[in-house]
XYZ file of C-alpha atoms in Angstrom:
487
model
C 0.000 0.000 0.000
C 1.821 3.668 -1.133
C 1.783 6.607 1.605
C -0.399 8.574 -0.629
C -3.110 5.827 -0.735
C -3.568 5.386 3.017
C -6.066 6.987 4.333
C -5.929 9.615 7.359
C -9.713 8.787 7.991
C -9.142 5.311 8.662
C -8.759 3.450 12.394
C -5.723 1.298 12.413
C -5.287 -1.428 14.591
C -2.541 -4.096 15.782
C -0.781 -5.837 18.426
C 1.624 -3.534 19.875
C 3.563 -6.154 21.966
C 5.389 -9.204 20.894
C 3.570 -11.755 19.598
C 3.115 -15.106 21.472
C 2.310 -16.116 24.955
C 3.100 -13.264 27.549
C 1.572 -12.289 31.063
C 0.054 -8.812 28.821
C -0.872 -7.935 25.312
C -1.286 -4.065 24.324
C -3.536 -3.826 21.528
C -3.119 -0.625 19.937
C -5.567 1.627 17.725
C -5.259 4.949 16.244
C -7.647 7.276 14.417
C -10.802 9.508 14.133
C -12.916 6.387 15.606
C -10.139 4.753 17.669
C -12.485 5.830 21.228
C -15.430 5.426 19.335
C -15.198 1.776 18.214
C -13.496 0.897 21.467
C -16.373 2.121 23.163
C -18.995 -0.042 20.969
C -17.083 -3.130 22.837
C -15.999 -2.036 26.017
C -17.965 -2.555 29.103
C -17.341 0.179 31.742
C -17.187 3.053 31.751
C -18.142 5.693 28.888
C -14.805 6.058 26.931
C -16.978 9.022 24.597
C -16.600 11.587 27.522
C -13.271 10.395 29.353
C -10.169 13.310 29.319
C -7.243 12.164 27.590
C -4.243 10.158 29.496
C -6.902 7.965 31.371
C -6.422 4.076 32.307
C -10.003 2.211 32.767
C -11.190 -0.785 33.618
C -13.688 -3.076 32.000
C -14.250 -5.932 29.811
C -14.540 -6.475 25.923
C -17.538 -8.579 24.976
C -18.485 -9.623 21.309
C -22.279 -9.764 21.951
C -22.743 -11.009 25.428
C -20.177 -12.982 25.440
C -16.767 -11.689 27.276
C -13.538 -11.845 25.929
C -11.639 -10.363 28.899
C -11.353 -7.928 31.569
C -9.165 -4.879 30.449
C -7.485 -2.329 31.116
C -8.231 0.640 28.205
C -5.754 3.572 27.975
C -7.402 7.013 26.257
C -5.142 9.497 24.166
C -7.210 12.290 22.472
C -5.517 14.131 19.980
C -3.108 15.922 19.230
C -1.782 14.503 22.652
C -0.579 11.251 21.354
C 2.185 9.661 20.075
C 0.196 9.984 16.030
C -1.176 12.782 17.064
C -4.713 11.338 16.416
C -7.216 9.616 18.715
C -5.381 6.478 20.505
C -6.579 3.822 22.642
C -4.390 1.462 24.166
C -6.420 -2.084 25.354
C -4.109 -4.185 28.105
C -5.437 -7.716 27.904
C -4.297 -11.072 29.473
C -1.763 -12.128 27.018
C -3.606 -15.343 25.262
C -2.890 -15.497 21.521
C -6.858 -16.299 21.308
C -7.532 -13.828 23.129
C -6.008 -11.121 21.459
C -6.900 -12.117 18.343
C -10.305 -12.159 18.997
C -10.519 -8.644 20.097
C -8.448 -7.296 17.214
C -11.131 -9.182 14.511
C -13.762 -8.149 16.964
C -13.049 -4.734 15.934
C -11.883 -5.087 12.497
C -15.587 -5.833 12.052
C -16.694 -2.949 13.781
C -14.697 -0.579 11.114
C -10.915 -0.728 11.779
C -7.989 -1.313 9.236
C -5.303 -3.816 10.312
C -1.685 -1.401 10.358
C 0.891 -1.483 7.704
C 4.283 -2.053 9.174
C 5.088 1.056 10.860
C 2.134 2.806 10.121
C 1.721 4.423 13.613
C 4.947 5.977 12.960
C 4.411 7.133 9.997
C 1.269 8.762 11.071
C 3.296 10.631 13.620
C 5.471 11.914 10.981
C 3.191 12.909 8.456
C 1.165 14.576 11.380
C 3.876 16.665 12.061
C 4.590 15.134 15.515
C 8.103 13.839 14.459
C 10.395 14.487 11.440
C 11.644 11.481 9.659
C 15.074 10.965 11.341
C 13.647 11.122 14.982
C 11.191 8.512 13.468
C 14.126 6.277 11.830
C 15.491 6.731 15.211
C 12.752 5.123 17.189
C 12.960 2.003 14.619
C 16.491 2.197 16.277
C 15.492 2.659 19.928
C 13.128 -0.839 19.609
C 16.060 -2.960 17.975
C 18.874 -0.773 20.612
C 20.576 -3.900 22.640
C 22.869 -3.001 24.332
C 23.588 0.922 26.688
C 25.661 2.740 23.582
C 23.429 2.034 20.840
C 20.420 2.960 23.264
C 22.267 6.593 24.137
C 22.641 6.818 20.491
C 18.785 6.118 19.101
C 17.762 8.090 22.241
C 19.717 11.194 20.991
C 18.479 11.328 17.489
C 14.966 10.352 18.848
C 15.292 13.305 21.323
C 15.701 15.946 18.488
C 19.933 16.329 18.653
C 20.239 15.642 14.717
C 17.352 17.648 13.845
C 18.194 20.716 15.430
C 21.416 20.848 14.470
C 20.132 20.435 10.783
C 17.542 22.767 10.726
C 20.128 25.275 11.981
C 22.456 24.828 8.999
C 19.384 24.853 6.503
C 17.537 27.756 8.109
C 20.938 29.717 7.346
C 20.968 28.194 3.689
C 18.004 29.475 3.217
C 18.195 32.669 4.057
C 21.513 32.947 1.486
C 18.892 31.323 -1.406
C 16.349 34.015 -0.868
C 18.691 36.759 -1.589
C 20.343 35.377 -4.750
C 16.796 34.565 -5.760
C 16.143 38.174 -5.378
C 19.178 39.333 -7.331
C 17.740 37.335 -10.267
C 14.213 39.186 -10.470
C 16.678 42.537 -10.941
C 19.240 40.727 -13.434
C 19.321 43.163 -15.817
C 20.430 46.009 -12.557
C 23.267 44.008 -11.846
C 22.770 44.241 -7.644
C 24.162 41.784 -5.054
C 22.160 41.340 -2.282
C 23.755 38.242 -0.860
C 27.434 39.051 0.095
C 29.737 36.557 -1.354
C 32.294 37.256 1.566
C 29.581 36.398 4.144
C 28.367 33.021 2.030
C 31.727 31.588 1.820
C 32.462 32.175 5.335
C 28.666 30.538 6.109
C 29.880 27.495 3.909
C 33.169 27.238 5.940
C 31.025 27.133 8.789
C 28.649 24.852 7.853
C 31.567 22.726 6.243
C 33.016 22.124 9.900
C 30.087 21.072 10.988
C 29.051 18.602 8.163
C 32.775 17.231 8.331
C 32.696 16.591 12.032
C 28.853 15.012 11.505
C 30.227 12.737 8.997
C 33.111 11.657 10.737
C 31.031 10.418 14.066
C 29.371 7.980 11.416
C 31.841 5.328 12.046
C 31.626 5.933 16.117
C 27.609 6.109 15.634
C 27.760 2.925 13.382
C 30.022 1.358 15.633
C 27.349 2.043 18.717
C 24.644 1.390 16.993
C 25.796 -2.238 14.961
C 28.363 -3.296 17.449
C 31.873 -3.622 17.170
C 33.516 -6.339 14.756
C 36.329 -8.206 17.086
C 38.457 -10.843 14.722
C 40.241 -13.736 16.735
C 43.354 -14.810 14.340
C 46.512 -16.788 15.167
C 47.952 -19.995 14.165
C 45.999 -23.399 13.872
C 45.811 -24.672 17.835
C 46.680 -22.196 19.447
C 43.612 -21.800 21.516
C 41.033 -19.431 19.119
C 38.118 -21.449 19.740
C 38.605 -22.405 23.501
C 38.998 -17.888 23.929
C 36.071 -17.420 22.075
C 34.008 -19.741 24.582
C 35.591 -18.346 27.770
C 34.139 -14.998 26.826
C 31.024 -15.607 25.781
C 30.884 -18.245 28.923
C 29.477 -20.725 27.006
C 30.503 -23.835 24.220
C 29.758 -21.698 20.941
C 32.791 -22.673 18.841
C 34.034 -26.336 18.581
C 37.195 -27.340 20.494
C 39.382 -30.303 19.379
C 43.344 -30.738 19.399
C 43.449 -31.178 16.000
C 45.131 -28.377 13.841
C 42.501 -26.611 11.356
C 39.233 -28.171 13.022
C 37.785 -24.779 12.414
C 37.478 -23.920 9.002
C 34.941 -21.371 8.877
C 33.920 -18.382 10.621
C 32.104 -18.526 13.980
C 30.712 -15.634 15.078
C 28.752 -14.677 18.171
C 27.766 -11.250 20.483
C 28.076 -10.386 24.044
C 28.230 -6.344 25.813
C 31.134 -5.530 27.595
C 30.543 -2.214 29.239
C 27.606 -1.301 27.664
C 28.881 -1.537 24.372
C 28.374 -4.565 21.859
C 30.959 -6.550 20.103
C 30.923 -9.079 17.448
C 33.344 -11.769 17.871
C 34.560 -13.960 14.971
C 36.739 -17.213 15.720
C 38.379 -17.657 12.197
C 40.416 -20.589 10.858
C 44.064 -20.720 11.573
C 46.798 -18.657 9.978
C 48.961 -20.792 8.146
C 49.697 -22.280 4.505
C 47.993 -25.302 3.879
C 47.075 -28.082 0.794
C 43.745 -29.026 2.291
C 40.855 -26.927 -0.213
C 38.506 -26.864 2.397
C 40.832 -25.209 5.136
C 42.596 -23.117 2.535
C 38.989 -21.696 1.888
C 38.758 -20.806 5.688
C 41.811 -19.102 5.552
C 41.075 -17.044 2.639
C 37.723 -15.990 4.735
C 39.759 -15.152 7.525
C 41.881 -12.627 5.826
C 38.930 -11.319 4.529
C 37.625 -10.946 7.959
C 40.315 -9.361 9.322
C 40.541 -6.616 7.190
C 36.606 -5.504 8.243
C 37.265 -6.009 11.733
C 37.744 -2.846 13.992
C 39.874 -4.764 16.497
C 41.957 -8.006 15.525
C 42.662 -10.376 18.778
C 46.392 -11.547 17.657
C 46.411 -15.194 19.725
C 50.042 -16.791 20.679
C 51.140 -19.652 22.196
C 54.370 -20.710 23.586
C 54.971 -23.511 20.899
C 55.220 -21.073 18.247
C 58.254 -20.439 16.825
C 59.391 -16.285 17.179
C 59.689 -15.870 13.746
C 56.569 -16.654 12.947
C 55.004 -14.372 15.376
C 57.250 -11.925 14.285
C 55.804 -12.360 10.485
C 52.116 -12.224 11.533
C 52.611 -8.855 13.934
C 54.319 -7.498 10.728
C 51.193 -8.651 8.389
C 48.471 -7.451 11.351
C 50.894 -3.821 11.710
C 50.105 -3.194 8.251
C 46.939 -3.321 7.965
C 46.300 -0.595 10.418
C 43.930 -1.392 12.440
C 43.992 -1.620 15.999
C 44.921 -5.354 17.623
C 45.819 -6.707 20.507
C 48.659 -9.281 21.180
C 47.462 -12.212 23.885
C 49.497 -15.305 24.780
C 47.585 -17.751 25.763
C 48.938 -20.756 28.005
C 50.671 -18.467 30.112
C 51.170 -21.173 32.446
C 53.434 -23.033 29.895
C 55.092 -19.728 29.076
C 59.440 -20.002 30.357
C 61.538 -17.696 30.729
C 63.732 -17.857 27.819
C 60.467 -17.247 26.087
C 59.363 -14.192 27.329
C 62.775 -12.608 26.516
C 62.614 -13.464 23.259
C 58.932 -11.858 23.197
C 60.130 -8.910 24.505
C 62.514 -8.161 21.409
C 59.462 -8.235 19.143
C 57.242 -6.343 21.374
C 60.082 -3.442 21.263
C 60.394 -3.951 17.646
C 58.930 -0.573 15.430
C 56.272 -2.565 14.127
C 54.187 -3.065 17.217
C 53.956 1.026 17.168
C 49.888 0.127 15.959
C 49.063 -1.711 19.017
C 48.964 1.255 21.412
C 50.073 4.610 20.932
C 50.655 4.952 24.624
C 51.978 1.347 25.322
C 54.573 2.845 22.238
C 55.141 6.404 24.230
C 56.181 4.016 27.298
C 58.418 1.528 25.631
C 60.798 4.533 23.938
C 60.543 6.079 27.608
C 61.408 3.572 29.769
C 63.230 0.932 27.609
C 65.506 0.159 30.914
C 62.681 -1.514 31.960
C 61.563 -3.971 28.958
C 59.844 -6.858 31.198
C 56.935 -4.493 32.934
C 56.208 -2.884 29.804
C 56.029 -6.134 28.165
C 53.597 -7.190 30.796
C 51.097 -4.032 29.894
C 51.517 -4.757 26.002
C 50.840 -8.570 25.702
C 47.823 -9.937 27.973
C 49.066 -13.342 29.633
C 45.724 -15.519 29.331
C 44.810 -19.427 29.699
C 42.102 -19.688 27.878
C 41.183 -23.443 28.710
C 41.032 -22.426 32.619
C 40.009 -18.860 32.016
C 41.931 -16.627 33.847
C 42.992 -13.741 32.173
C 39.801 -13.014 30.260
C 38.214 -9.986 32.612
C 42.014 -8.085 32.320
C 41.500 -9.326 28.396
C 37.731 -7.507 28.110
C 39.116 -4.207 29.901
C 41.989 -4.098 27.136
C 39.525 -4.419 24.779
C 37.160 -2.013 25.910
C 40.232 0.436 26.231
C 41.099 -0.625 22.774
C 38.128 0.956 21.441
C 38.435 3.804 23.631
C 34.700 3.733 24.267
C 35.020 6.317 26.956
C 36.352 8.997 24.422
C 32.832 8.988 22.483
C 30.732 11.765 24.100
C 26.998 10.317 23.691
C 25.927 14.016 24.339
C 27.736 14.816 21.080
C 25.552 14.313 17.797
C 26.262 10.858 16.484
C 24.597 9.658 13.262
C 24.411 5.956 12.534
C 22.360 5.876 9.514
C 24.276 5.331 6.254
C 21.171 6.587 4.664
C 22.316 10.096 6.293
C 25.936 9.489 5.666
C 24.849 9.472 2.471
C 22.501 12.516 2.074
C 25.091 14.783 4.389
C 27.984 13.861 2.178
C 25.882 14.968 -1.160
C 25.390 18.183 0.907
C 28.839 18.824 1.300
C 29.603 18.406 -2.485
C 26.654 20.787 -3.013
C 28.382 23.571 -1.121
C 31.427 22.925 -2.422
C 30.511 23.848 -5.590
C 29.109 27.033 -4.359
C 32.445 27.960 -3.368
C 33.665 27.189 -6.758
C 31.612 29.003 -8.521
C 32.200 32.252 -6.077
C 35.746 32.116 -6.502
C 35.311 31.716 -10.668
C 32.491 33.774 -10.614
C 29.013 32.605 -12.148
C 25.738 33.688 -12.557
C 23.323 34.225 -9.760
C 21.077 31.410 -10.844
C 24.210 28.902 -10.729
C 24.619 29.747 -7.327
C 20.976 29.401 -6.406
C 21.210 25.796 -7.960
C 23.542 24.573 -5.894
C 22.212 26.160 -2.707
C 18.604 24.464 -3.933
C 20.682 21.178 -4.094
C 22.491 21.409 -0.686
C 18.809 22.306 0.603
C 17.304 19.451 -0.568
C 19.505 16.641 0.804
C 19.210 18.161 4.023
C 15.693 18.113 3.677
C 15.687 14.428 2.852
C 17.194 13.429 6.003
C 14.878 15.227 8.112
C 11.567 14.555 5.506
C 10.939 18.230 4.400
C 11.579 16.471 1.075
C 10.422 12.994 0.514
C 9.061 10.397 -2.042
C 6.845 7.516 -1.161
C 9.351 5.151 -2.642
C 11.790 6.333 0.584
C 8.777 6.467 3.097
C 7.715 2.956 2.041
C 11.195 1.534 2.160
C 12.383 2.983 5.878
C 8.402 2.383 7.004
C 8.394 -1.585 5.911
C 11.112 -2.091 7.956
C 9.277 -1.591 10.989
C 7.320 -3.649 12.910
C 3.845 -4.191 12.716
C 1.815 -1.845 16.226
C 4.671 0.498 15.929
């Protein structure tokens, strides 16, 4: 069904709670006969006359027979969340039950709801713009405390406001060029050029520092992508278990048993992380396992943090080749020897030669700072820069999730700060940007007036399309299906 062919008179209806067996189901209505229909059905008091924000008790009956006692919740508009009538019925949570009452009043004269429709009746009404309502799509799917601060600040207005801000100056820049076209032929300026490209500058900063909290927003939002890589054996799978506390990836001592990805979730400090066991590092003739390995490379190079697993049956060089492969890549990793109670002596100072070596400088830039500062003292910096872990008797692993959560450096992302986490808004900002840019082109080779309004218009419009000033049903229909159905 298209936006433009749903219609504001009609009374939607649908379960606004999970579907299933529960203690409480919320049936939830919303339209010009949302109180009125309710009231055909409800036994108690007289819902035609209540004020709005009222809880009552009754029953529903179909006829004389009763369906259940309920509790009916009354929103008048434009105090509700669509800004239209709403009534709220708390039933027991029976999957008859509920059912019943919902084709109870389907008969009566209600439409079953789209996906998302209640939403999108807020924003059409006015009541939300269409990134606070992409944000509440957000808040219901949120799962862990960072990607709940996140949807909770673009729900809250944050985004908007600092959008409308940049577009209400915009504007007022179009409106005088406008103007200096309807006296062409004069040859007047009303819009300073000076001023605009100083307002672009502006604006530029602020676009530029939107775009690059995307991948800290992202990050919040999707969780972060933590690779597990090291030789066959040396303990991958058996890690992976220990910190999600349970038997998720398959443990054998024989080299290669996994040869695919594993991947599972778990928050550590309100943040959540993605961790993938991958197949062991190595060269190998078996297809299968060479397959595995391929993936794994592949995998590490998407990961935001790479878990760099040792043992101390591996030969130095080797470790030593693999730091230099995972150094290159840049991206952040973590060096963890696991077995630490096999670990001698003669070991460790051989460790310590490659942990001072220039190509560990991507594991820490502090960790770095202290080893060129205090290299009289190799063996307690050492200590700080490789985690000692046994992953089979898992001790180690809570030091192992605060290096990881420092890793990440969760506690440098200011959740009062505007975060976006929408590539849809990536997208639309970063058109902006090129918009502007060739405004400042064209002042600095100069153009015609009406060039200048064109770009402006442009810049204007993919703003708009983030907060829904400008929108198509195709883009309604496509972020509105995604929802789900009483929401």
């Amino acid at each position: 069904m298209s936006v433009h062919s749903m219609q504001a008179s009609d009374t939607i209806i649908a379960l606004a709670t999970p579907s299933g067996i529960g203690a409480i189901g919320v049936i939830r209505l919303s339209g010009p006969d949302a109180i009125s229909l309710v009231n055909e059905v409800f036994h108690g008091k007289d819902l035609s006359v209540q004020h709005s924000h009222t809880i009552h008790f009754g029953t529903i009956r179909d006829g004389r027979h009763v369906l259940d006692e309920v509790l009916v919740s009354v929103f008048i508009g434009p105090k509700s969340y669509t800004r239209e009538n709403v009534v709220e019925i708390s039933t027991h949570g029976s999957p008859y039950i509920i059912e019943s009452i919902i084709k109870l009043l389907i008969r009566k004269g209600a439409r079953a709801a789209n996906p998302g429709e209640f939403t999108l009746r807020a924003f059409l009404n006015g009541q939300l713009d269409l990134s606070q309502a992409e944000a509440v799509a957000d808040l219901i799917a949120s799962n862990s405390q960072a990607s709940h601060q996140v949807a909770m600040q673009q729900m809250r207005g944050g985004f908007s406001s600092e959008l409308q801000h940049l577009r209400d100056q915009l504007i007022h820049f179009a409106s005088m060029i406008e103007l200096e076209l309807d006296f062409g032929e004069e040859d007047v300026e009303f819009a300073n050029r000076d001023d605009l490209k100083a307002l672009i500058y502006q604006i530029n900063r602020i676009l530029n520092k939107l775009i690059a909290s995307f991948e800290q927003g992202n990050v919040m939002k999707n969780g972060v992508p933590v690779v597990i890589a090291g030789k066959p054996n040396v303990g991958k799978s058996t890690l992976l278990n220990a910190l999600l506390n349970e038997e998720r990836a398959i443990v054998s001592e024989i080299a290669g048993t996994t040869r695919d990805t594993v991947e599972d979730e778990m928050v550590i400090g309100g943040l959540r992380f993605r961790f993938i066991d991958t197949a062991g590092i190595r060269e190998t003739e078996d297809i299968i396992e060479a397959k595995g390995v391929e993936r794994t490379h592949e995998k590490i190079k998407q990961a935001k943090l790479i878990i760099y697993l040792i043992d101390p049956a591996q030969d130095i060089a080797e470790i030593k080749e693999q730091i230099t492969y995972l150094g290159s890549l840049g991206i952040p990793f973590l060096t963890v020897m696991n077995k630490k109670d096999l670990v001698t002596s003669e070991f460790e100072n051989q460790l310590s030669v490659i942990s001072y070596h220039p190509i560990t400088s991507g594991l820490s830039e502090s960790s770095t700072e202290r080893s060129s500062e205090d290299s009289g003292n190799r063996q307690e910096t050492t200590d700080k820069r490789i985690i000692y872990i046994s992953a089979k008797n898992k001790t180690g692993i809570e030091e192992l999730k605060s290096e990881i959560l420092r890793k990440v450096n969760l506690h440098a992302i200011n959740t009062d700060d505007v975060l976006i986490s929408n590539i849809r808004h990536l997208e639309a900002l970063q058109k902006t940007q090129e918009s502007l840019n060739r405004v400042l082109e064209n002042i600095d080779n100069p153009v015609t007036s009406d060039f200048l309004a064109m770009d402006i218009k442009q810049a204007l419009y993919y703003l708009g399309e983030i907060t829904g000033q400008v929108t198509t049903d195709d883009l309604l229909e496509t972020i509105f299906s995604k929802f789900c159905i009483g929401k």
